mmCIF file of C-alpha atoms in Angstrom:
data_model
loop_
_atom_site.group_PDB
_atom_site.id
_atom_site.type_symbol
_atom_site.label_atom_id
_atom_site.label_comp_id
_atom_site.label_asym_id
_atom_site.label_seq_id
_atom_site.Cartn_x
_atom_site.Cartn_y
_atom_site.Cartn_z
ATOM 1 C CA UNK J 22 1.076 -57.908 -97.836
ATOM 2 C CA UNK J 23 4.489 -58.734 -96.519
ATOM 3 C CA UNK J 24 2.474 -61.000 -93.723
ATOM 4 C CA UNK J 25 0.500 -62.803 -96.340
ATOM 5 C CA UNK J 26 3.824 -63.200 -98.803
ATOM 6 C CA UNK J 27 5.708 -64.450 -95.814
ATOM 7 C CA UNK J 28 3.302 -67.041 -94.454
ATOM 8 C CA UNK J 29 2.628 -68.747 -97.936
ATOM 9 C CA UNK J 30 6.074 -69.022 -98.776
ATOM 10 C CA UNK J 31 7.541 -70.398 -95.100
ATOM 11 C CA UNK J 32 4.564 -72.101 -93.788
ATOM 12 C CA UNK J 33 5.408 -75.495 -94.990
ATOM 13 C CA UNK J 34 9.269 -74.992 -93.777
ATOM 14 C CA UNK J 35 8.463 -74.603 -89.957
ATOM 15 C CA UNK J 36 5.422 -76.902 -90.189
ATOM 16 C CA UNK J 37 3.777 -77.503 -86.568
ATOM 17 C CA UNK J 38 6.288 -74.750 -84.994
ATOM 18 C CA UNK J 39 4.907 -71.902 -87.919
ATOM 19 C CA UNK J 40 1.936 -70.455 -85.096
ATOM 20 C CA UNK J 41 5.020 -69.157 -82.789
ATOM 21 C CA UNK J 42 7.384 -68.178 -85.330
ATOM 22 C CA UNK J 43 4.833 -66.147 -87.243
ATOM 23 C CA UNK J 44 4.256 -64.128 -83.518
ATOM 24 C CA UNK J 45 7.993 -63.814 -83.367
ATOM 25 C CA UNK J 46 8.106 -62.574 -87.095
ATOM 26 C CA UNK J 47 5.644 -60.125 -87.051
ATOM 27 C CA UNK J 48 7.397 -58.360 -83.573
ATOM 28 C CA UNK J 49 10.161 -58.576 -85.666
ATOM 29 C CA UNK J 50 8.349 -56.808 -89.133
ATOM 30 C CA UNK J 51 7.248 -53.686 -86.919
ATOM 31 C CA UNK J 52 10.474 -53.044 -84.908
ATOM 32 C CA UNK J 53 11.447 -49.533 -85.405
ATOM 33 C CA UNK J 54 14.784 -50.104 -86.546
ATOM 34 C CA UNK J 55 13.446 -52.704 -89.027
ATOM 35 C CA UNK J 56 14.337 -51.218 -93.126
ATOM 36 C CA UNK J 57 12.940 -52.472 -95.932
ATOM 37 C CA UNK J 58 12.972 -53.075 -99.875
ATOM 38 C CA UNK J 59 9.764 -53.459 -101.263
ATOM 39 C CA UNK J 60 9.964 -55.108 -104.895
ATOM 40 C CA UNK J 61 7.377 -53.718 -107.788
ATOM 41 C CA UNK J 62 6.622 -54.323 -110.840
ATOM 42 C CA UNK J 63 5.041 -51.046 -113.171
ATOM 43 C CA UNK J 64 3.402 -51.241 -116.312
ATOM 44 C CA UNK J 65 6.021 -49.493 -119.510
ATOM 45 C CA UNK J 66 3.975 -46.471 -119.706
ATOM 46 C CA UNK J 67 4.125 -45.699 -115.933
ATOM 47 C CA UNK J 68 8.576 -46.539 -116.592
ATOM 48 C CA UNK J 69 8.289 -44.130 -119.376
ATOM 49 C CA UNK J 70 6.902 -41.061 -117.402
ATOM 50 C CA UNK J 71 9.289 -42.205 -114.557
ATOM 51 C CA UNK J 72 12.099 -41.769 -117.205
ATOM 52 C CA UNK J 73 10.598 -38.254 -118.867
ATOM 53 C CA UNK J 74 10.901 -36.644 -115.129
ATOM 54 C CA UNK J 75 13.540 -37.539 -114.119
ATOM 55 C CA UNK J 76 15.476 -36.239 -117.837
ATOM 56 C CA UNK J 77 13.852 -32.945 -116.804
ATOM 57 C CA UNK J 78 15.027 -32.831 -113.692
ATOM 58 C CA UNK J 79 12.146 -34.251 -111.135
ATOM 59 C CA UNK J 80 12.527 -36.385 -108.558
ATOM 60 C CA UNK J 81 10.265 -39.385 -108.958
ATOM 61 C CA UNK J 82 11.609 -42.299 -107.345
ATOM 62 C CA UNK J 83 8.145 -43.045 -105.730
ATOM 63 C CA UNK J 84 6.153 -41.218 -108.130
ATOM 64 C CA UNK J 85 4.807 -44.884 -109.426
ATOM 65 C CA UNK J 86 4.956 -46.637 -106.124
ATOM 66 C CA UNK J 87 1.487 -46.882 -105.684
ATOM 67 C CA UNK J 88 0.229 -47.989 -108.809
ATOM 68 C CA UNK J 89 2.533 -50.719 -109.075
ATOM 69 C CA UNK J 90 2.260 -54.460 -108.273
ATOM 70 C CA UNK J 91 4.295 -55.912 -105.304
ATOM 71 C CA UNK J 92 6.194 -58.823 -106.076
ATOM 72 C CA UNK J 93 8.438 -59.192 -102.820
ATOM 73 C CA UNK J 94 10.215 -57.294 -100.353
ATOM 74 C CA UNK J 95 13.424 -57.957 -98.104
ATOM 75 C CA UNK J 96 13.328 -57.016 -94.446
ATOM 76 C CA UNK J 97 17.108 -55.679 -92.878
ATOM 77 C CA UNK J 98 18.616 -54.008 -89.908
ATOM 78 C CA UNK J 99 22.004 -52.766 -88.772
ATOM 79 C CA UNK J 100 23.374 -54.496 -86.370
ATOM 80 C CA UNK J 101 26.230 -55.601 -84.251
ATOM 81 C CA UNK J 102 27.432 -58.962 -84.170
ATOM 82 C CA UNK J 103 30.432 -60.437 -82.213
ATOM 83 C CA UNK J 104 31.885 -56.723 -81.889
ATOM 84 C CA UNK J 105 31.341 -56.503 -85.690
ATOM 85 C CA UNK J 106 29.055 -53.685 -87.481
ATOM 86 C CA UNK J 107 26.979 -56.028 -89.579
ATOM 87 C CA UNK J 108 23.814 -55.747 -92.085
ATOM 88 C CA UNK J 109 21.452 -58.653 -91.032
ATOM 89 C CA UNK J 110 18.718 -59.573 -93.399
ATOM 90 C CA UNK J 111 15.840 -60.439 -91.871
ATOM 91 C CA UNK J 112 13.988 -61.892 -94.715
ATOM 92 C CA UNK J 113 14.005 -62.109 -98.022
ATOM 93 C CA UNK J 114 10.385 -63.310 -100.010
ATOM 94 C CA UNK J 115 9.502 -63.385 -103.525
ATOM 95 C CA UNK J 116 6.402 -64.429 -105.248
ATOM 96 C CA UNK J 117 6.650 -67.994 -106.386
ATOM 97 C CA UNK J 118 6.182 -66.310 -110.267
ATOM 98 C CA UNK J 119 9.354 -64.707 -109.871
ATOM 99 C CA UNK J 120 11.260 -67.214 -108.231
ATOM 100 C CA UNK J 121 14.109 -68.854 -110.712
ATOM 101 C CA UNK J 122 14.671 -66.013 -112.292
ATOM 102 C CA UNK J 123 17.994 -64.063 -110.730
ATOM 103 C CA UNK J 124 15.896 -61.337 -108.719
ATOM 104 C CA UNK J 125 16.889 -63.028 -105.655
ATOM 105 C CA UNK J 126 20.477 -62.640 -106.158
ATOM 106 C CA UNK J 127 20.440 -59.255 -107.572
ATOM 107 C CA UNK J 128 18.636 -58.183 -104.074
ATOM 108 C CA UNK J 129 21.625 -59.799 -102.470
ATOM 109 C CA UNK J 130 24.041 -58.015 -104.281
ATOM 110 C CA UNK J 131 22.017 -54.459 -103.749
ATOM 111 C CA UNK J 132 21.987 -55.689 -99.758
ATOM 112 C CA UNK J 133 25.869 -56.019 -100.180
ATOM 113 C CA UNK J 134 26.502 -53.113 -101.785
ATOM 114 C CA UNK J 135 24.127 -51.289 -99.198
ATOM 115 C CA UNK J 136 26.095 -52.809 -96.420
ATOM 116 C CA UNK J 137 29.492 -51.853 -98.186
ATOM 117 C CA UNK J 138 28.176 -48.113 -98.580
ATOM 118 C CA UNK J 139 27.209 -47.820 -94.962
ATOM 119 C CA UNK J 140 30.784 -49.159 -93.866
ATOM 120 C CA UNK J 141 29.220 -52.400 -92.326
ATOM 121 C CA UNK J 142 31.875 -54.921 -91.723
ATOM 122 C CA UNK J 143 29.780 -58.183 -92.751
ATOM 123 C CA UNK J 144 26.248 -59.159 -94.226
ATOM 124 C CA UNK J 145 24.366 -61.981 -92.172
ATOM 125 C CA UNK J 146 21.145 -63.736 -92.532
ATOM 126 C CA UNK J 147 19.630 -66.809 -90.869
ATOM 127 C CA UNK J 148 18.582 -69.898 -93.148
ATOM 128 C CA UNK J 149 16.430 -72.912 -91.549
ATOM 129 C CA UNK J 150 18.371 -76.397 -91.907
ATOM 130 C CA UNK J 151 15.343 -77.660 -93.403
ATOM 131 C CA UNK J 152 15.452 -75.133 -96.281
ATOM 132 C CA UNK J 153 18.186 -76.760 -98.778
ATOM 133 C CA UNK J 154 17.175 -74.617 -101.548
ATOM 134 C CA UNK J 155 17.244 -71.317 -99.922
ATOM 135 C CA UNK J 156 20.720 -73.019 -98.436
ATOM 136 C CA UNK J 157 22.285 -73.853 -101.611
ATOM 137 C CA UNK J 158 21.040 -70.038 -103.000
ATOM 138 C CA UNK J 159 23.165 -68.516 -100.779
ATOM 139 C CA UNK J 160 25.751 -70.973 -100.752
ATOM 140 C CA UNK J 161 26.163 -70.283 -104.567
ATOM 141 C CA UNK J 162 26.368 -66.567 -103.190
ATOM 142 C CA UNK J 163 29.667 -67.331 -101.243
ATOM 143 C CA UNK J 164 27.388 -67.142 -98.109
ATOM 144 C CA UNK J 165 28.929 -69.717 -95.422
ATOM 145 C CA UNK J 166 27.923 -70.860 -91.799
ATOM 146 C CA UNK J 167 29.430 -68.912 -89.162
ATOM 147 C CA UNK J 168 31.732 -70.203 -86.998
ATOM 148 C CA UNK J 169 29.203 -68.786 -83.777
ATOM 149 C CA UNK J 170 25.891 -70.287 -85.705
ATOM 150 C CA UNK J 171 24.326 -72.084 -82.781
ATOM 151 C CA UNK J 172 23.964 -74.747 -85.463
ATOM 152 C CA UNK J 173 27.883 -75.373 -84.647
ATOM 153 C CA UNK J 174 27.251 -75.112 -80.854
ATOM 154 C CA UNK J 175 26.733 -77.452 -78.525
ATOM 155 C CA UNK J 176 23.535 -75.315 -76.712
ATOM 156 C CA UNK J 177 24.444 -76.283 -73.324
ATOM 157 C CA UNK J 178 27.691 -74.126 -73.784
ATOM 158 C CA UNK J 179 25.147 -71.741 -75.283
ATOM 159 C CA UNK J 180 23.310 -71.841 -72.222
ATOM 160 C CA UNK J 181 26.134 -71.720 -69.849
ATOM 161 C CA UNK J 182 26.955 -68.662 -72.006
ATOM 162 C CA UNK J 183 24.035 -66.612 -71.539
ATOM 163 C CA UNK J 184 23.355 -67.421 -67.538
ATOM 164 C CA UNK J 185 27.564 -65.918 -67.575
ATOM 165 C CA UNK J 186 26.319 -63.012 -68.814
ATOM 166 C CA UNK J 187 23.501 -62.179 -67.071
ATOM 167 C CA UNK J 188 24.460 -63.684 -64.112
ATOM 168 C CA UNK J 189 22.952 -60.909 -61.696
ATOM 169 C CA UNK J 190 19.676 -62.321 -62.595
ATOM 170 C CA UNK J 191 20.950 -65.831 -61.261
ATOM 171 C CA UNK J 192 23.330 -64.165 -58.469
ATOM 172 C CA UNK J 193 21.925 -67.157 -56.301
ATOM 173 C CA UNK J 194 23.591 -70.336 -58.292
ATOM 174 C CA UNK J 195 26.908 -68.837 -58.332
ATOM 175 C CA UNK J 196 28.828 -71.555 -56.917
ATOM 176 C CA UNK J 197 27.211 -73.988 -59.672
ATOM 177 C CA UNK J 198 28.501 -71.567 -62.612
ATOM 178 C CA UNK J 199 31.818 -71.203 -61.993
ATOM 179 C CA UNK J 200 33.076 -74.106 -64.141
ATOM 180 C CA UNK J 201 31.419 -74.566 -67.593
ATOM 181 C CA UNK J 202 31.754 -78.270 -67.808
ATOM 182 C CA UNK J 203 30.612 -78.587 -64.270
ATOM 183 C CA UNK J 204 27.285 -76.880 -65.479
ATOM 184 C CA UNK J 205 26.853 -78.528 -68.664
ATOM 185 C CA UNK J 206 26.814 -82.075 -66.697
ATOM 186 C CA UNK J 207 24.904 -80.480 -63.926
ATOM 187 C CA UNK J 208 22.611 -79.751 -66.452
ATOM 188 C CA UNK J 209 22.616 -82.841 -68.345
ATOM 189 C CA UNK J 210 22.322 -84.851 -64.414
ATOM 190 C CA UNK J 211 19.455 -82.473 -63.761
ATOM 191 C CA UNK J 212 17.372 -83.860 -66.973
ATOM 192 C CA UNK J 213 17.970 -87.263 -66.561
ATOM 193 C CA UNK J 214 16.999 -87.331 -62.716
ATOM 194 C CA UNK J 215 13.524 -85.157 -63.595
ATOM 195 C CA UNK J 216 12.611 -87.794 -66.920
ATOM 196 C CA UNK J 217 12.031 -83.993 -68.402
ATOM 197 C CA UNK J 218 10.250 -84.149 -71.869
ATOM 198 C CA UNK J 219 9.352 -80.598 -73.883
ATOM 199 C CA UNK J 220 6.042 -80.801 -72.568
ATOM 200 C CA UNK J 221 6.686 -81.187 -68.854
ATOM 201 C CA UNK J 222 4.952 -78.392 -66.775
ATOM 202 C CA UNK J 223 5.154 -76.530 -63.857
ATOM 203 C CA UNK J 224 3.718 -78.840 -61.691
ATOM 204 C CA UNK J 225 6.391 -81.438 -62.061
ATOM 205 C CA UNK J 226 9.181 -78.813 -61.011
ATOM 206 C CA UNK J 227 6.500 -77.841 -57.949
ATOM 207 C CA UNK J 228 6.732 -81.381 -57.123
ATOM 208 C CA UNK J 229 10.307 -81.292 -56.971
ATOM 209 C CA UNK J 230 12.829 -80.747 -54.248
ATOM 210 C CA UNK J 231 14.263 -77.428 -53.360
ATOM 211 C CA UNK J 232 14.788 -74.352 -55.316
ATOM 212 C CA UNK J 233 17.406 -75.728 -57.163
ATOM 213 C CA UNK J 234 15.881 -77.935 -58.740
ATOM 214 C CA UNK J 235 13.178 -75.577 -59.633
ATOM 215 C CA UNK J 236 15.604 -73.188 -61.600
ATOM 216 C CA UNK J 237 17.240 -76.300 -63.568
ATOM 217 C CA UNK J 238 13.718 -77.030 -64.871
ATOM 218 C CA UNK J 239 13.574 -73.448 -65.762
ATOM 219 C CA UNK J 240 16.870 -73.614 -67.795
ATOM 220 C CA UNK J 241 15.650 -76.297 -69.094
ATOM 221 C CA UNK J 242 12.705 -75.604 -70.584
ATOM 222 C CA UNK J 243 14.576 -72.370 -71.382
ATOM 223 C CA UNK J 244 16.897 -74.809 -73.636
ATOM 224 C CA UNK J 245 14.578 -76.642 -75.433
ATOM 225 C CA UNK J 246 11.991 -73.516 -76.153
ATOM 226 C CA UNK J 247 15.020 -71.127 -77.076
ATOM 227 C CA UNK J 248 18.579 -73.268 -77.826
ATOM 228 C CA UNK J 249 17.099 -75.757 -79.647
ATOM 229 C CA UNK J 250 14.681 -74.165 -81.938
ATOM 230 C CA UNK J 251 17.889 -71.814 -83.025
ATOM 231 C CA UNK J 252 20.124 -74.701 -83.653
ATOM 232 C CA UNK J 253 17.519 -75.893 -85.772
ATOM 233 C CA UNK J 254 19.028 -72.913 -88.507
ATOM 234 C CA UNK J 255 21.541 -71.564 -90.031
ATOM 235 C CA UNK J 256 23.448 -68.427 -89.309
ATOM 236 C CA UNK J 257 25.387 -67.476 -92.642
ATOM 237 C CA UNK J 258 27.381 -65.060 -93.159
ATOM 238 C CA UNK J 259 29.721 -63.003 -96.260
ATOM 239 C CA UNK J 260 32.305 -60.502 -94.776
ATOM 240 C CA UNK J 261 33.030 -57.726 -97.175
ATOM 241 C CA UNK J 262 36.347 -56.444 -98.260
#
């Protein structure tokens, strides 16, 4: 269900890229430390018995679950971000009938007070650029961009970032990472000189000279495939008091 609900109602925002996300997405749906909030909606008389158990003492808070219709669900995790204990919503998908009508924002506030509860230092979520309305919902939250968004980053530095940190897998370009603005123009030398386009495959970098050259055309590609599709959202974020 949460596969169908999330491919009708995102499909049109990544367009042509949707095929790869929706791989991504669904490694993401079964990841063990993935929660989730499923969102029902029960006829009154199944409410009613609900109500008469619990006033006599029975737990029932899934007593109705399964005869009732799903109308969304919101997929979290706990997380750590910058040092910071965070709750990261994954997703968050309604049915288009109950779009509008202030479910969304009561989820957010049940997220919040979840994250609040479980001493989490922040709540973050990740909003494509193309999606004004879902921006402006959580805008109207007091959700902003963070400050390490890759939106706000230039992804070379990105880049020159995560090569730093893993640098034992790259132990043999040392000398060319040891100054970040020597890298990022390295970089920017290295696509010029190759004509490199998105498509361009591994027999052009074959076909070029040296090892070297080879691993900039992996970094590259790297870039475009990775960098750029994440500066093409959002990362927002509320900290909590």
């Amino acid at each position: 269900y949460i596969q169908n609900l999330l491919k009708a109602n995102m499909k049109g925002t990544y367009g042509s890229e949707w095929p790869s996300e929706e791989k991504i997405k669904r490694r993401e749906m079964v990841a063990p430390e993935a929660r989730y909030i499923l969102i029902c909606q029960y006829a009154d008389s199944d409410i009613a018995k609900c109500f008469m158990k619990q006033d006599s003492g029975v737990e029932c808070a899934h007593v109705t679950c399964r005869g009732g219709r799903l109308l969304g669900f919101v997929h979290y995790r706990f997380v750590v971000e910058e040092d910071v204990p965070v709750l990261y919503v994954y997703e968050l998908q309604l049915e288009s009938s109950v779009q509008g009508k202030g479910l969304g924002k009561f989820l957010m506030q049940l997220i919040e007070l979840i994250a609040c509860k479980s001493q989490m230092g922040a709540v973050m979520l990740t909003v494509q650029k193309s999606n004004t309305d879902a921006m402006a919902f959580y805008n109207n939250l007091g959700y902003v961009i963070s400050s390490t968004s890759p939106s706000q980053v230039d992804p070379l530095v990105l880049l020159y970032q995560e090569i730093v940190s893993t640098r034992t897998r790259y132990s043999y370009v040392d000398s060319f990472i040891s100054h970040r603005l020597e890298f990022i123009e390295a970089m920017r030398s290295c696509a010029r000189h190759l004509n490199l386009k998105p498509s361009a495959n591994w027999r052009k970098a074959t076909n070029a000279r040296g090892n070297t050259i080879r691993l900039w055309f992996y970094l590259y590609l790297w870039l475009h495939n990775k960098l750029w599709r994440d500066a093409a959202a959002h990362v927002c974020v509320i900290y909590l008091e």
